[in-house]
Amino acid sequence: MNNTAPPRWEHFDHDADIGIRGIAPTMSEAFEQAALALIAVITDPDAIKPSRSLSITCSAADPDILFFDWINELIFQMTTQDLLFGRFEVAINKELLTATAFGESVDREKHQPAVEIKGATFTELRVYQNTDAMWVAQCIVDV
Amino acid sequence: MDTGQLIQRDETCWEIPQKGAMRVPAVIYADFSLIRDMDQKVCEQITNVATLPGIVDAAYAMPDAHWGYGFPIGGVAAFDPEQGGVISAGGVGFDISCGVRTLHTGLTIKDILEQKHRLADELYRTIPAGLGSRGKISLNHHEMIAMLNGGAQWAVDQGFGEAEDLERTEEQGRMKGADPSEVSAKARERQHDEMGTLGSGNHYLEVQRVTEIYDRTIAERFGLAIDDIVITIHCGSRGLGHQIGTEFLKDMAVSASQYKIALPDRELACAPINSPLGTRYLGAMRAGINCALANRQILTHLTRQAVASIFPGARLGLLYDVSHNTCKVERHKVNGQMKELFIHRKGATRAYGPGHPDLPAAFKDVGQPVLIGGSMGTCSYVLCGAKDNEYRAYSSSCHGAGRAMSRHQATKQWRGRELVDELARQGILIRSPSLRGIAEEAPLAYKDVSAVVDAADRAGLSRKVARLEPVICIKG
C-alpha cells in the first residue's frame, strides 16, 4: 500500500486524440490532477495565473459519469468564459462534486494554446483505485 | 490489422463475416498496404457497429478508417426504422457536420505569386482561428433559433454570400427537420461568439493550386484546370455541435438499457430512431448540421472580403460543400425495394454517383464532387461520386487522410517553428496562432492521402478528378 505518493497527472496516447489521467491518494485529488492534464493538452498549466475563480458543481451516482461531467463542465466554462484554468480545488461528497477552478483569460501570445477540446469521451473512461490504493481518473478527450 | 480474420473479396474489398452478435457482415475498403497498416481497433469497432439493431446490409469502413469513438472514423452504416433501427450520437461524432467546401477564385498561381504573403496575412487577419478566437457576429436568442433552422440559407439571407452558393451546398444549405428547441441552452451559449470562426485541431483554410487533372471532362464540369487557385475551408459546427454530441452521447449511454439495447461499447450509445430520445437527437443534430453549414457560409463571406481587398476583380464561386459527420435520411434500394434509411457517415463523405436525383443540375450527369482534405503540407483531392457506388457503401467515400501518429508523438518528433520554415522553403505559407498546434498537426502525422484516394478510386467509391497542393494554410 502506497497511497501517500504525491498526486500527479499524465497523458496517454490515442491515435487521433489524447488521454488525460489523474493519479492521487483521494478521488477528489485525482479529479484535480486529471483537470491539470486536461489543461496541459491546451497549454502549460504552470503558465496560468490564478487571478479569477469560478465555482463548479456536478452530480452523478456513477463516479465515471461524475468524472465525465466534471471534465465537460470545465471545457464548457473555459469556452464560454474565454478562460484557462491552472489550479483546482475539488471536494466529492458521495454523488456531489463541488469545486473551485482558478485561472485567467486566454492570452494567445502568452499561452500559445495548441488546440481546443471538443469534449470528454467514454473511451478509456474509468475512475478506480489501482493496486497501490491510489485513485485514478481518466478518459480520452476529443480535440 | 490482422488480415487473417478477413475474407478478401477483391483487390480493395475485405469482409469480416457475420459472427457472434453481428447482425450483418462488416466490409472494409482498402488496398493491402492500407489494411495492413490499419489500426486493429477499426476491425473491432466496425464489428461492433454491425451488432446494432436495424442495421441494413453491412457496416462499412472507408480506406481512411481509424480508431474513433464507437464508430471508427471512416465508418458508414444504414439503419431501417421499420426494423427497429437506431440513431447513434457516437455514429455522428462530436463535430456534427464537420466538412469541407472549396471555392473557385478565377485566379491562377501566376496571378497570386507576388501577392502571396499579403494574401496569407490578410486571410489570417480576417478569419478568426484557434482557441479563444471570437467571431464578430453574436447571435441573440431569436437569431440563434433562425440560424439553427435556416443553416446556410439563413446566412445568405443575412448577407453572408450569394443564392448560387446554396445550389452547391448539400441539402441546398438547409437541413430540414431541425428542432432548435432540442438544442440545450448550454450548446447555444457555447456558440454565442463562435459564428464565423475556424476552430482548431485539423480545421483549416487553405489556398491551393490545381497541380494534376485525372479526368478532364469532369474537371471541366467542376471548373478546374491546371494552375487554377482554389480555396478550401475545413470546419464544422463549433462549440454548439460539440455540446450536442456530448449531451446526447451521455443521454443515450444512460438510456440504452431502457431501450433494451446491448452496447458492446458505451461510445456506440444510440436510441431507436422512432423513440422520443432518438427523435430529440435527430432534431438537435439537424440543427447542428445547420450551424455547420451557416458557419462555413460565413467563413466563405469573410474569405471573399479578404481576397477582394487584394484582388478586387476576383469572384469566388462555390464548387461544392460536403459534410463528413452526419446522419441523413436517404432513399436506397434494399432487396429490390426502395426504402428510407438513416445513413450514418462518420468521417465519410456522401458521394452520389451520376444520375442521382438529388444532385444539383450542374453535376447530374457526372456525379457529386467529393472533397478530400489534406494536412497542411500534403496535397488534397477533388473526387467525384462513382457510378453504382450506391451498392458499395450507400454512395459514400473517404474524407481525408486520417491520423497515423498521436499528437504526443508528433510534438516529440517536430517543432512548430521548424515545420513552418521547412514548409516555407517548399513554397507553403503557414499562419497559425500556435506553434505547438502546428507540430501536432504535422503533415507526416497523417496517413498518405494519395494512397487513400487511390484505394477509394479503385474500389469504385469515387473517381479521381484533380489534385490540389497547398500554397497558403491558415491553421486554427
XYZ file of C-alpha atoms in Angstrom:
619
model
C 0.000 0.000 0.000
C 1.476 3.297 -1.010
C -1.265 5.879 -1.032
C 0.999 8.638 0.286
C 2.681 9.156 -3.087
C 2.239 12.717 -4.353
C -0.667 13.419 -6.687
C 0.294 13.553 -10.353
C -1.136 13.707 -13.840
C -0.143 12.251 -17.180
C -1.236 11.949 -20.773
C -1.675 8.696 -22.612
C -1.695 8.131 -26.338
C -4.657 7.729 -28.649
C -4.387 7.642 -32.454
C -6.226 10.871 -33.176
C -6.759 12.441 -29.787
C -5.242 12.258 -26.330
C -5.867 10.609 -22.959
C -5.870 12.531 -19.668
C -5.217 10.829 -16.345
C -5.022 12.000 -12.709
C -3.486 9.761 -10.029
C -3.739 10.662 -6.334
C -4.443 9.320 -2.841
C -8.064 10.524 -2.939
C -10.698 10.598 -5.674
C -11.054 14.382 -5.322
C -7.337 14.916 -5.861
C -7.347 12.512 -8.819
C -10.086 14.685 -10.386
C -7.955 17.798 -9.717
C -4.937 16.171 -11.331
C -6.901 14.970 -14.356
C -8.126 18.550 -14.793
C -4.480 19.680 -14.908
C -3.839 17.003 -17.542
C -6.766 18.463 -19.499
C -5.238 21.944 -19.371
C -1.848 20.562 -20.391
C -3.418 19.362 -23.675
C -4.040 23.038 -24.416
C -1.125 24.829 -22.753
C 1.315 24.732 -19.818
C -0.836 24.811 -16.647
C 2.036 26.432 -14.722
C 1.875 29.449 -17.036
C -1.691 30.281 -15.973
C -2.113 32.926 -13.302
C -4.899 32.048 -10.835
C -6.356 35.548 -10.920
C -10.007 34.557 -11.328
C -12.020 31.811 -9.736
C -15.171 30.005 -10.695
C -17.412 27.594 -8.788
C -18.452 24.346 -10.429
C -20.839 21.662 -9.224
C -21.889 18.377 -10.801
C -23.659 15.333 -9.525
C -23.895 11.735 -10.683
C -24.320 8.418 -8.922
C -21.682 6.731 -11.064
C -18.093 8.029 -10.477
C -17.290 7.530 -14.184
C -20.190 9.785 -15.176
C -19.256 12.279 -12.442
C -15.771 12.498 -13.939
C -17.189 12.796 -17.490
C -19.441 15.651 -16.303
C -16.586 17.365 -14.408
C -14.298 17.440 -17.430
C -17.106 18.558 -19.745
C -18.115 21.305 -17.336
C -14.531 22.613 -17.339
C -14.491 22.571 -21.146
C -17.815 24.405 -21.221
C -16.716 27.077 -18.732
C -13.380 27.686 -20.418
C -15.024 28.040 -23.833
C -17.841 30.328 -22.792
C -15.832 32.445 -20.316
C -12.725 32.602 -22.514
C -10.677 31.265 -19.596
C -7.834 28.871 -18.960
C -7.612 27.216 -15.557
C -4.354 26.361 -13.797
C -5.436 25.224 -10.345
C -8.383 23.276 -8.942
C -9.892 22.500 -5.561
C -12.328 19.611 -5.707
C -14.489 18.114 -2.981
C -16.545 14.987 -3.651
C -19.254 14.040 -1.226
C -20.957 10.846 -2.380
C -22.709 11.853 -5.627
C -21.950 15.561 -5.419
C -18.851 17.311 -6.705
C -18.201 20.909 -5.688
C -15.129 22.666 -6.988
C -13.358 25.940 -7.494
C -11.287 26.436 -10.598
C -8.680 29.217 -10.675
C -7.358 30.769 -13.840
C -7.150 33.755 -16.160
C -8.418 34.953 -19.529
C -6.832 33.393 -22.598
C -3.796 35.370 -23.738
C -2.878 33.931 -27.120
C 0.638 35.373 -27.071
C 1.436 34.152 -23.590
C -0.389 30.817 -23.542
C 0.074 29.768 -27.201
C -2.937 27.439 -26.864
C -2.304 24.386 -29.025
C -5.823 23.150 -29.544
C -9.466 23.445 -28.489
C -11.030 20.450 -26.794
C -14.442 19.393 -28.039
C -15.439 17.146 -25.168
C -14.668 14.258 -22.834
C -15.490 10.844 -24.253
C -16.445 7.453 -22.823
C -13.338 5.940 -24.360
C -10.987 4.683 -21.632
C -13.284 6.443 -19.140
C -12.537 4.923 -15.743
C -12.414 6.032 -12.121
C -10.839 3.319 -9.944
C -8.292 2.507 -7.268
C -5.112 0.866 -8.505
C -3.100 -1.820 -6.721
C -1.248 0.901 -4.742
C -4.643 2.100 -3.460
C -4.168 5.296 -5.468
C -7.229 6.760 -7.175
C -7.057 7.006 -10.949
C -9.446 9.153 -13.032
C -9.026 9.055 -16.801
C -10.619 9.363 -20.231
C -9.797 10.292 -23.825
C -10.699 13.839 -24.826
C -11.744 14.700 -28.370
C -9.648 17.519 -29.840
C -4.601 -5.124 -38.811
C -4.530 -8.886 -38.697
C -5.808 -9.780 -42.167
C -6.198 -13.437 -41.172
C -9.724 -12.815 -39.908
C -10.786 -11.096 -43.146
C -12.045 -12.551 -46.409
C -10.613 -10.651 -49.351
C -13.464 -10.173 -51.853
C -11.363 -8.328 -54.396
C -8.284 -6.104 -54.566
C -9.835 -3.388 -52.373
C -12.701 -5.086 -50.537
C -12.280 -7.034 -47.289
C -15.097 -8.690 -45.397
C -15.457 -9.594 -41.750
C -18.066 -12.367 -41.925
C -21.101 -12.223 -39.675
C -20.411 -13.934 -36.360
C -21.423 -13.703 -32.711
C -23.756 -10.778 -32.072
C -23.206 -9.271 -35.546
C -26.466 -8.806 -37.414
C -24.713 -8.200 -40.746
C -21.149 -8.599 -42.032
C -18.661 -5.723 -41.992
C -16.819 -4.534 -45.090
C -13.603 -2.528 -45.221
C -12.462 -0.883 -48.462
C -8.684 -0.611 -48.648
C -5.737 -1.923 -50.612
C -3.366 -4.385 -48.992
C -0.898 -1.849 -47.605
C -3.655 0.350 -46.142
C -5.382 -2.594 -44.483
C -2.087 -3.974 -43.194
C -1.320 -0.644 -41.516
C -4.902 -0.015 -40.391
C -5.435 0.056 -36.685
C -6.824 -3.209 -35.252
C -9.403 -1.074 -33.438
C -11.130 -0.398 -36.776
C -11.867 -4.097 -37.089
C -13.203 -4.241 -33.540
C -15.272 -1.075 -33.903
C -16.811 -1.883 -37.283
C -17.698 -5.352 -35.949
C -19.440 -3.663 -33.010
C -21.366 -1.371 -35.365
C -22.600 -4.489 -37.177
C -24.318 -5.618 -33.943
C -26.595 -2.562 -33.672
C -30.356 -3.059 -34.097
C -31.869 -2.424 -37.520
C -28.579 -2.205 -39.421
C -29.051 -2.954 -43.112
C -26.803 -4.873 -45.473
C -23.367 -4.351 -43.838
C -21.304 -1.992 -41.704
C -18.712 -0.259 -43.881
C -15.299 1.307 -43.310
C -13.655 3.641 -45.815
C -9.953 3.409 -46.823
C -9.007 6.203 -44.378
C -10.631 4.473 -41.400
C -9.018 4.782 -37.993
C -9.884 4.425 -34.334
C -12.834 6.632 -33.413
C -15.414 6.725 -30.643
C -17.795 3.792 -31.006
C -17.877 4.017 -34.786
C -14.464 4.138 -36.418
C -13.684 7.398 -38.190
C -14.471 6.456 -41.777
C -17.476 4.363 -40.701
C -20.721 4.151 -42.694
C -23.885 2.344 -41.606
C -27.537 2.381 -42.711
C -30.433 1.742 -40.325
C -34.040 0.916 -41.136
C -36.581 2.469 -38.715
C -39.095 -0.251 -39.632
C -36.651 -2.882 -38.383
C -36.029 -1.171 -35.032
C -33.118 0.789 -36.482
C -31.196 3.147 -34.230
C -29.615 6.563 -34.403
C -26.266 6.887 -32.677
C -24.670 10.072 -31.344
C -21.347 8.194 -31.454
C -22.068 7.341 -35.092
C -22.209 11.019 -35.985
C -19.428 12.240 -33.721
C -18.755 15.343 -31.649
C -18.157 17.713 -34.540
C -21.546 17.421 -36.214
C -21.410 18.139 -39.951
C -17.730 18.962 -39.881
C -16.948 19.251 -43.565
C -15.225 20.909 -46.464
C -16.115 23.497 -49.063
C -13.981 24.525 -51.987
C -14.220 27.879 -53.746
C -13.014 28.799 -57.215
C -11.132 32.086 -57.327
C -10.783 32.681 -61.050
C -7.087 33.303 -60.309
C -4.078 31.262 -61.329
C -0.825 30.658 -59.491
C 0.808 33.321 -61.696
C -1.743 35.904 -60.555
C -1.069 35.386 -56.874
C 2.673 34.632 -56.679
C 3.774 38.183 -55.962
C 0.941 38.795 -53.508
C 1.231 35.507 -51.654
C 2.481 36.934 -48.353
C -0.059 39.747 -48.382
C -2.859 37.285 -49.103
C -1.717 34.980 -46.293
C -1.609 37.872 -43.818
C -4.964 39.240 -44.918
C -6.679 35.846 -44.656
C -5.132 35.286 -41.228
C -6.294 38.731 -40.115
C -9.850 38.178 -41.401
C -10.541 34.559 -40.411
C -10.777 34.039 -36.627
C -8.791 30.876 -35.906
C -7.629 28.909 -32.900
C -8.671 28.679 -29.268
C -10.057 31.858 -27.778
C -10.763 33.469 -31.139
C -14.116 35.170 -31.325
C -16.318 35.882 -34.311
C -17.685 39.354 -34.941
C -21.239 38.009 -35.073
C -23.029 37.463 -31.789
C -26.472 35.978 -32.153
C -29.316 36.809 -29.796
C -31.855 34.132 -28.924
C -34.132 34.731 -31.926
C -31.232 34.962 -34.364
C -29.758 31.753 -32.962
C -33.054 29.908 -33.489
C -33.315 31.296 -37.027
C -29.741 30.165 -37.755
C -30.371 26.654 -36.382
C -33.459 26.372 -38.579
C -32.026 28.027 -41.642
C -28.378 26.966 -41.958
C -26.522 28.481 -44.916
C -29.849 29.788 -46.273
C -30.119 31.934 -43.137
C -26.516 33.100 -43.580
C -27.160 34.105 -47.201
C -30.335 35.944 -46.138
C -28.192 37.878 -43.647
C -25.893 38.953 -46.459
C -23.144 36.355 -45.976
C -22.998 35.050 -49.502
C -24.937 34.502 -52.671
C -28.015 32.455 -53.581
C -25.888 30.437 -56.061
C -23.809 29.176 -53.112
C -26.860 27.305 -51.848
C -27.318 25.340 -55.075
C -23.845 23.929 -54.486
C -24.246 23.030 -50.847
C -25.614 19.695 -49.667
C -29.295 19.993 -48.683
C -29.312 23.326 -50.577
C -27.729 24.790 -47.472
C -30.551 23.945 -45.095
C -31.123 20.628 -43.333
C -34.836 20.098 -42.985
C -36.288 18.748 -39.755
C -34.054 20.711 -37.377
C -35.551 21.298 -33.952
C -33.709 24.137 -32.194
C -35.783 23.577 -29.042
C -33.791 20.340 -28.569
C -30.522 22.273 -28.589
C -29.730 22.999 -24.948
C -29.139 26.478 -23.586
C -25.546 25.410 -22.885
C -24.992 24.384 -26.504
C -26.396 27.713 -27.699
C -24.271 29.611 -25.177
C -21.174 27.802 -26.388
C -21.917 29.071 -29.900
C -22.682 32.650 -28.880
C -19.364 34.117 -30.061
C -18.248 31.299 -32.352
C -20.161 32.001 -35.572
C -17.721 32.561 -38.407
C -14.754 31.026 -36.593
C -12.491 28.295 -37.906
C -11.705 26.405 -34.699
C -8.504 24.437 -34.191
C -7.146 20.892 -34.448
C -7.354 19.665 -38.019
C -9.513 22.584 -39.165
C -8.014 24.964 -41.698
C -8.452 27.351 -44.571
C -6.143 26.583 -47.428
C -5.264 28.374 -50.664
C -4.498 25.596 -53.125
C -3.136 25.161 -56.623
C -4.532 22.582 -59.038
C -1.492 20.511 -59.987
C -2.938 17.500 -61.750
C -6.104 16.596 -63.603
C -7.110 12.920 -63.786
C -10.446 13.287 -65.591
C -10.574 16.212 -67.994
C -14.308 16.074 -68.695
C -15.360 16.063 -65.070
C -12.688 18.603 -64.120
C -14.089 20.958 -66.767
C -17.563 20.456 -65.356
C -16.192 21.229 -61.892
C -14.436 24.312 -63.307
C -10.921 23.078 -62.516
C -7.834 23.449 -64.700
C -4.100 23.098 -64.062
C -2.618 26.034 -62.086
C -6.020 27.334 -61.000
C -6.143 28.676 -57.470
C -8.949 27.436 -55.251
C -9.642 27.992 -51.558
C -10.789 25.186 -49.286
C -12.359 25.627 -45.861
C -12.473 22.702 -43.413
C -14.503 23.188 -40.243
C -17.738 22.218 -38.548
C -20.443 23.119 -36.082
C -18.039 24.500 -33.481
C -18.998 24.535 -29.799
C -22.697 24.042 -30.457
C -22.171 20.735 -32.226
C -19.627 19.566 -29.646
C -22.053 20.257 -26.824
C -24.944 18.468 -28.576
C -22.662 15.470 -29.129
C -21.511 15.448 -25.506
C -25.003 15.719 -24.026
C -26.719 13.163 -26.239
C -23.843 10.693 -26.011
C -24.399 10.620 -22.260
C -28.210 10.514 -22.500
C -28.083 7.649 -24.987
C -25.498 5.681 -22.973
C -27.566 6.029 -19.817
C -30.847 5.135 -21.603
C -29.588 2.160 -23.631
C -30.874 -0.420 -21.145
C -34.293 1.261 -21.128
C -34.480 0.570 -24.866
C -33.090 -2.945 -24.337
C -30.045 -2.190 -26.456
C -26.939 -4.176 -25.521
C -23.999 -1.857 -26.176
C -20.698 -3.620 -26.865
C -19.067 -0.202 -26.255
C -20.567 2.801 -24.425
C -19.451 5.094 -27.231
C -21.922 3.301 -29.523
C -24.627 4.982 -27.465
C -27.782 5.039 -29.533
C -31.576 5.089 -29.351
C -34.291 3.710 -31.623
C -34.983 6.174 -34.437
C -38.667 6.192 -33.536
C -38.129 6.671 -29.781
C -38.545 10.040 -28.017
C -34.779 10.240 -27.388
C -33.992 9.316 -30.997
C -36.404 11.971 -32.247
C -34.926 14.585 -29.905
C -31.396 13.805 -31.045
C -32.399 13.949 -34.718
C -33.877 17.423 -34.204
C -30.802 18.657 -32.334
C -28.318 17.001 -34.702
C -30.028 18.545 -37.747
C -29.832 21.942 -36.042
C -26.118 21.179 -35.553
C -25.805 20.467 -39.291
C -27.386 23.851 -39.996
C -24.927 25.513 -37.639
C -22.007 23.972 -39.561
C -23.488 24.996 -42.922
C -24.055 28.559 -41.661
C -20.563 28.694 -40.208
C -18.878 27.628 -43.459
C -21.074 30.117 -45.325
C -19.986 32.998 -43.074
C -16.342 31.934 -43.430
C -16.877 31.998 -47.195
C -18.077 35.585 -46.934
C -15.042 36.564 -44.848
C -12.749 34.813 -47.323
C -14.323 36.758 -50.188
C -13.716 40.004 -48.308
C -10.065 39.132 -47.661
C -9.389 38.093 -51.251
C -11.235 41.136 -52.674
C -9.042 43.504 -50.674
C -6.029 42.252 -52.620
C -7.617 41.071 -55.879
C -10.602 43.401 -56.355
C -11.798 41.681 -59.519
C -11.737 38.117 -58.164
C -15.055 36.331 -57.978
C -15.162 33.402 -55.566
C -17.806 30.907 -56.686
C -18.529 27.770 -54.710
C -17.527 24.439 -56.242
C -19.321 22.416 -53.555
C -19.820 21.967 -49.808
C -19.832 18.481 -48.292
C -20.203 17.274 -44.718
C -18.386 14.383 -43.055
C -20.165 13.699 -39.756
C -23.882 13.284 -40.289
C -26.898 11.032 -40.198
C -29.189 11.653 -43.163
C -32.400 10.070 -44.385
C -31.868 8.766 -47.895
C -33.755 6.501 -50.266
C -31.840 3.385 -51.224
C -32.830 0.091 -52.816
C -32.736 -2.872 -50.415
C -33.571 -6.309 -51.862
C -35.189 -4.637 -54.858
C -37.374 -2.352 -52.736
C -36.891 1.415 -52.216
C -36.521 2.233 -48.519
C -35.938 5.312 -46.435
C -32.785 4.598 -44.466
C -30.869 6.590 -41.860
C -27.319 6.683 -43.172
C -24.620 7.441 -40.605
C -21.396 8.752 -42.068
C -18.694 9.468 -39.537
C -15.554 10.763 -41.173
C -17.019 9.779 -44.522
C -18.450 11.787 -47.414
C -21.709 11.329 -49.257
C -20.675 10.631 -52.839
C -23.743 10.414 -55.082
C -22.898 8.904 -58.445
C -24.031 10.228 -61.841
C -27.777 10.350 -62.342
C -28.746 10.627 -58.692
C -31.988 12.628 -58.489
C -30.791 14.754 -55.536
C -27.777 16.160 -57.361
C -27.726 19.803 -58.475
C -28.304 20.226 -62.226
C -24.640 21.125 -62.801
C -23.465 17.710 -61.605
C -26.400 15.472 -62.500
C -24.705 13.634 -65.349
C -21.219 13.354 -63.811
C -21.784 12.848 -60.078
C -21.185 14.740 -56.885
C -17.903 16.481 -56.093
C -16.180 14.753 -53.174
C -13.644 16.986 -51.439
C -10.763 15.259 -49.690
C -8.802 17.326 -47.207
C -5.048 17.155 -46.926
C -2.878 18.007 -43.956
C -1.129 21.354 -44.278
C 1.893 20.258 -46.290
C 0.322 17.430 -48.252
C -1.989 17.515 -51.228
C -5.784 17.426 -51.277
C -8.054 15.865 -53.878
C -11.274 16.519 -55.683
C -13.072 13.287 -56.480
C -16.445 12.526 -57.976
C -19.110 10.049 -56.873
C -18.709 6.859 -58.937
C -21.340 5.032 -60.971
C -23.105 2.288 -58.997
C -21.329 3.222 -55.745
C -24.746 3.043 -54.087
C -24.263 -0.722 -53.956
C -20.828 -0.484 -52.370
C -21.362 1.721 -49.318
C -24.624 3.616 -49.751
C -22.966 6.201 -52.000
C -20.138 7.062 -49.615
C -16.433 7.716 -49.938
C -13.443 8.601 -47.771
C -12.973 12.061 -46.233
C -9.253 12.631 -45.764
C -6.039 11.038 -44.753
C -6.741 10.198 -41.131
C -4.057 10.430 -38.477
C -1.211 7.957 -38.493
C 0.502 9.251 -35.349
C -0.679 10.575 -31.983
C -0.410 14.278 -31.125
C 2.076 13.410 -28.416
C 4.354 11.527 -30.824
C 4.058 14.371 -33.325
C 5.189 17.020 -30.803
C 8.129 14.797 -29.863
C 9.149 14.469 -33.478
C 8.663 18.010 -34.796
C 8.961 21.611 -33.647
C 6.343 24.051 -34.934
C 8.884 26.716 -35.947
C 10.998 24.222 -37.923
C 7.896 22.953 -39.722
C 6.817 26.478 -40.657
C 10.305 27.226 -42.012
C 10.541 23.928 -43.875
C 7.116 24.383 -45.466
C 8.045 27.984 -46.392
C 11.091 26.584 -48.233
C 8.650 24.394 -50.168
C 6.607 27.494 -51.002
C 3.814 26.850 -48.479
C 2.990 29.728 -46.122
C 1.531 28.760 -42.747
C -0.267 31.225 -40.491
C -1.378 29.991 -37.082
C -1.698 31.333 -33.537
C 0.040 28.248 -32.127
C 3.401 26.691 -32.964
C 2.580 23.666 -30.828
C -0.688 23.262 -32.713
C 1.321 23.165 -35.944
C 3.647 20.474 -34.550
C 0.655 18.356 -33.508
C -0.789 18.703 -36.998
C 2.489 17.988 -38.812
C 1.824 16.734 -42.354
C 3.626 13.458 -41.704
C 1.470 12.730 -38.637
C -1.211 11.820 -41.184
C -1.566 8.823 -43.474
C -0.671 9.076 -47.120
C -3.761 10.772 -48.545
C -2.792 9.723 -52.083
C -2.891 6.033 -51.117
C -6.316 6.536 -49.523
C -7.673 8.300 -52.601
C -6.249 5.678 -54.973
C -7.935 2.932 -52.958
C -11.280 4.780 -52.983
C -10.937 5.159 -56.764
C -10.043 1.501 -57.327
C -12.817 0.342 -55.012
C -15.361 2.226 -57.148
C -16.459 4.527 -54.321
C -15.374 7.700 -56.128
C -13.258 8.711 -59.124
C -10.165 10.882 -59.045
C -10.678 14.231 -60.757
C -7.947 16.622 -59.604
C -5.080 17.023 -57.181
C -4.550 20.238 -55.231
C -1.383 21.375 -53.484
C -1.230 23.882 -50.640
C 0.063 27.408 -51.195
C -1.172 29.122 -48.013
C -2.618 27.427 -44.941
C -4.418 29.182 -42.075
C -4.471 26.749 -39.127
C -6.517 27.132 -36.005
